[in-house]
Backbone as a ProteinNet text record, in pm:
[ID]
protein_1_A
[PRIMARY]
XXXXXXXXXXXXXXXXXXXXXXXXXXXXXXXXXXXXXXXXXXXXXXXXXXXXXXXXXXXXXXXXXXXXXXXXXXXXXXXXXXXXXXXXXXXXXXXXXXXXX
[TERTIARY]
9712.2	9695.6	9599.4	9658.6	9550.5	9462.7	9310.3	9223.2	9285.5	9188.7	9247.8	9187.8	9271.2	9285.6	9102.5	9072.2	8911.2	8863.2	8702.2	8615	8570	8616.9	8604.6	8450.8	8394.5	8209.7	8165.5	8192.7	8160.3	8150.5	8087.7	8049.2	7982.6	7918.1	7795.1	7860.4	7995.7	8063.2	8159.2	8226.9	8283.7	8164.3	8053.1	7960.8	7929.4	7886.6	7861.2	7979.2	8107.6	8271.2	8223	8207.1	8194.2	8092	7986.9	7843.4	7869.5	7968.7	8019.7	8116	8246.3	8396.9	8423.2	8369.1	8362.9	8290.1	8319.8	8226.2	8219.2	8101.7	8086.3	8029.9	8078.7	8062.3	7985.7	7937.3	7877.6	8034.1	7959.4	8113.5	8143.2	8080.7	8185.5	8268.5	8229	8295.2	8425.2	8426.8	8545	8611.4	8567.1	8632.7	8753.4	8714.2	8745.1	8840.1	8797.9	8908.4	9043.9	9036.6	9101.8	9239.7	9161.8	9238.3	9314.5	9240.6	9343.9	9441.1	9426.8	9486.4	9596.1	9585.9	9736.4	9837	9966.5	10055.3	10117.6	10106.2	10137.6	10066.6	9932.7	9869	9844.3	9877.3	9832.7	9875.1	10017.6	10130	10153.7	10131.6	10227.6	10112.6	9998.4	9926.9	9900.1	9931.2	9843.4	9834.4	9774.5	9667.5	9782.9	9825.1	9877.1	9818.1	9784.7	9723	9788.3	9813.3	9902.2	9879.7	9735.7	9679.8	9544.8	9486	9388	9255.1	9206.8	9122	9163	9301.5	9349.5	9445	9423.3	9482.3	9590.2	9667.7	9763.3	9769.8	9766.9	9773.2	9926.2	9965.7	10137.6	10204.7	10310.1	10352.1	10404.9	10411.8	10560.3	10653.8	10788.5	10919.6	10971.4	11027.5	11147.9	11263.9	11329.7	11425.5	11422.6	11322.9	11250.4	11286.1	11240.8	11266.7	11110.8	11146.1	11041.2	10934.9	10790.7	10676.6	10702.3	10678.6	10712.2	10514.6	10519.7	10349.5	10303.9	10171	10128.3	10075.1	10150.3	10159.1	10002.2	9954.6	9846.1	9737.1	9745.9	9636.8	9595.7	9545.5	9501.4	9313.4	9290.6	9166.7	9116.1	9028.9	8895.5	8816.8	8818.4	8750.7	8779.9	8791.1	8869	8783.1	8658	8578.3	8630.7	8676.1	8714.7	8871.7	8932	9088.8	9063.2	8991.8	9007.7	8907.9	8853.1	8782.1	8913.5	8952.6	9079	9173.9	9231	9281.5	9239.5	9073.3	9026.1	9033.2	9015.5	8932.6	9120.6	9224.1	9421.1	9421.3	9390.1	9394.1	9297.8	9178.9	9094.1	9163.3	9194.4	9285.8	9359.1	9492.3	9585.5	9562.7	9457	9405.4	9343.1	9241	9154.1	9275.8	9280.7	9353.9	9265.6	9125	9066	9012.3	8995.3	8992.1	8808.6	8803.4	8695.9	8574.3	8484.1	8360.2	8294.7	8152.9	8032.4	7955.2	7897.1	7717.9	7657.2
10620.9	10576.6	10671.5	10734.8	10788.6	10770.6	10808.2	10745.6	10716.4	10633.8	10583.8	10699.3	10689.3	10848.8	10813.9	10687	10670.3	10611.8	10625.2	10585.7	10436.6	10325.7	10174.9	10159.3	10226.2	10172	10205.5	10320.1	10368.6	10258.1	10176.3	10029.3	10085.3	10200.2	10184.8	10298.3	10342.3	10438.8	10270.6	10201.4	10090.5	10020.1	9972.3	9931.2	10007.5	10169.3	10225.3	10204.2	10232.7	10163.8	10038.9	9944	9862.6	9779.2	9868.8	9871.1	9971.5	10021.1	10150.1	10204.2	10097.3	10177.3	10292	10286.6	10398	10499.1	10611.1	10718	10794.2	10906.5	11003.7	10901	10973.5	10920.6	11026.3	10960.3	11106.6	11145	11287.8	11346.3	11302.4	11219	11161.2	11031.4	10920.2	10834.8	10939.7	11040.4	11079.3	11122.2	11201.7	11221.8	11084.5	10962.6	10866.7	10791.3	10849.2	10764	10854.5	10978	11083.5	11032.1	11034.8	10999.3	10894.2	10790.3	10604.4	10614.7	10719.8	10757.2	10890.1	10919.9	10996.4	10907.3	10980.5	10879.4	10824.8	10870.1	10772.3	10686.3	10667.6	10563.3	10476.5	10547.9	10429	10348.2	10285.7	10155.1	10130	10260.6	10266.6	10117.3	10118.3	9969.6	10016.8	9940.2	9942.3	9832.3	9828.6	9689.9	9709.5	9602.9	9590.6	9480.4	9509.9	9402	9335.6	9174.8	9119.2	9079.6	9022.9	9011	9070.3	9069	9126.7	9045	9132.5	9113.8	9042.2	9044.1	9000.2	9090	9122.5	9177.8	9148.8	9211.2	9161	9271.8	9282.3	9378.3	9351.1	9469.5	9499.1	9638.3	9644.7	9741.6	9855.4	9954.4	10052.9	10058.6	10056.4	10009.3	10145	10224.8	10349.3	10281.9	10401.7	10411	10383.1	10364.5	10292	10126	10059.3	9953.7	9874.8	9754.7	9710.5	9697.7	9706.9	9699.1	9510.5	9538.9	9397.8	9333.7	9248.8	9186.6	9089.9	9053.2	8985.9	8893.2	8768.8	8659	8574.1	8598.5	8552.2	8641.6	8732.6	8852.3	8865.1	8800	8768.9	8779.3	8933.8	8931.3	8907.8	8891.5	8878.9	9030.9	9037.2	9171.8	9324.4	9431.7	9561.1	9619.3	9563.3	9582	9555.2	9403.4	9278.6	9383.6	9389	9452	9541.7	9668.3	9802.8	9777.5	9640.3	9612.6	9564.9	9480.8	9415.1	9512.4	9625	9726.1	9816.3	9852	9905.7	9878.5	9729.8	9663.4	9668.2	9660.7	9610.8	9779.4	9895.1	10006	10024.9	9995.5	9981.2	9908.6	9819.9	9763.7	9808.2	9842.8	9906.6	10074.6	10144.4	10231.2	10235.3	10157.3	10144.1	9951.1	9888.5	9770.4	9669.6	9686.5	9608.3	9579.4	9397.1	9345	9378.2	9427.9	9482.7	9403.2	9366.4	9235.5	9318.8	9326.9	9368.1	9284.1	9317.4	9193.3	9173.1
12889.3	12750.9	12680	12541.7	12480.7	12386.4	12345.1	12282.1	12152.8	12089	11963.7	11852	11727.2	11662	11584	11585	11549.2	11645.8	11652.5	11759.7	11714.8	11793.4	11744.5	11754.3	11837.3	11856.8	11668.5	11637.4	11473.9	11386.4	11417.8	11336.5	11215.4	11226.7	11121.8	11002.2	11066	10933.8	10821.5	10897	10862.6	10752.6	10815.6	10703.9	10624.4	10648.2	10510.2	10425.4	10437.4	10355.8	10317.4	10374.5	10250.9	10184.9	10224.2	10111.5	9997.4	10015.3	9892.5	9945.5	9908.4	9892.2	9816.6	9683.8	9606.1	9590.6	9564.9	9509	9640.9	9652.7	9763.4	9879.8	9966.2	10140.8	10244.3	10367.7	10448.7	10507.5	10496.6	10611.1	10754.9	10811	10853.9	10884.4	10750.3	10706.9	10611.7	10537.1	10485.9	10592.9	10708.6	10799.4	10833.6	10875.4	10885.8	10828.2	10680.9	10573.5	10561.6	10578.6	10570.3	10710.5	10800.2	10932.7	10892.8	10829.7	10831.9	10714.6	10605.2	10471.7	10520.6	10629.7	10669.1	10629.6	10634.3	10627.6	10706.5	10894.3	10974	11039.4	10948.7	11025.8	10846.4	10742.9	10652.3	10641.8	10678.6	10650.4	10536.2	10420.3	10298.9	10271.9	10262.2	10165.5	10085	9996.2	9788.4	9762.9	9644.6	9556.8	9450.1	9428.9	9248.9	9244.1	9077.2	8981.7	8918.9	8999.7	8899.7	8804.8	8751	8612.6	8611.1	8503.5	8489.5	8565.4	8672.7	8792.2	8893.5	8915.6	9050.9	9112.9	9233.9	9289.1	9434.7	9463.8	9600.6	9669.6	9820.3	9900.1	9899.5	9930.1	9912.3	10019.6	10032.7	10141	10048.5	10035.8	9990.3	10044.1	9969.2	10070.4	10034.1	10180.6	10110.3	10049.3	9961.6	9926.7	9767.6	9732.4	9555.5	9554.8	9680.1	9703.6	9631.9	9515	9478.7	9596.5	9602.2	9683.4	9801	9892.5	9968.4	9921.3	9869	9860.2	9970.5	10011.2	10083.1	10032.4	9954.1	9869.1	9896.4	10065.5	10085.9	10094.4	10074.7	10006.4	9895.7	9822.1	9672.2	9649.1	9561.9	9570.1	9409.1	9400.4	9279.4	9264.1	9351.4	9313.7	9427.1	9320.3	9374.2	9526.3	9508.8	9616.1	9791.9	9717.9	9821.7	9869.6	9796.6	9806.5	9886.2	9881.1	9938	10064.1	10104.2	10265.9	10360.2	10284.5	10342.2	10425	10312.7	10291	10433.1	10440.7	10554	10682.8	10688	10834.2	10868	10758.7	10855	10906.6	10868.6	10974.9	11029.7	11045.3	11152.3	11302.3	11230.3	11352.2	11416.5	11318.9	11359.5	11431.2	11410.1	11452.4	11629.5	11611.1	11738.8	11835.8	11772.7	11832.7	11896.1	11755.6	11709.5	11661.4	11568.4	11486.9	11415.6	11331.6	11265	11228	11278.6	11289.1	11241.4	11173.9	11130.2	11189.1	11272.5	11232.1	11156.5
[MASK]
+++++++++++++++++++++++++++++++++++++++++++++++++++++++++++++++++++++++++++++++++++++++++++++++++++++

């Protein structure tokens, strides 16, 4: 079995993400985001806004197939969206579930 394409102990790059999703990062949390934002490990996720300040995590479908949504993914704030967003390829990355202390 081979290692996972991120190092799961890296707890403390995950918390700097989401004490500040946005803006500049150390190099090697971009390292990090760079890796889960490929496109065979991102799972095609995006945020659409279905009204103004709500958001739904959603899939991209090939073929110009409307977006598939995650009807129970419903955020308040863009912050909240793009952790969600993080910790489902964290997972899917290392093959496990993303805790902070």
């Amino acid at each position: 079995m081979s290692a996972p394409p991120i190092d799961p102990t890296r707890l403390d790059l995950a918390a700097e993400y989401r004490a500040r999703p946005f803006g500049r990062h150390s190099p090697e949390l971009q390292a990090l985001l760079n890796v889960m934002r490929r496109a065979d490990h991102c799972q095609d996720l995006i945020l659409v806004a279905v009204e103004p300040g709500i958001w739904v995590m959603g899939q991209r479908l090939p073929g110009g197939k409307p977006p598939r949504l995650f009807e129970d993914q419903v955020f308040t704030s863009l912050e909240e969206a793009e952790w969600a967003g993080f910790k489902r390829r964290w997972q899917a990355l290392t093959g496990n579930e993303l805790v902070l202390p």
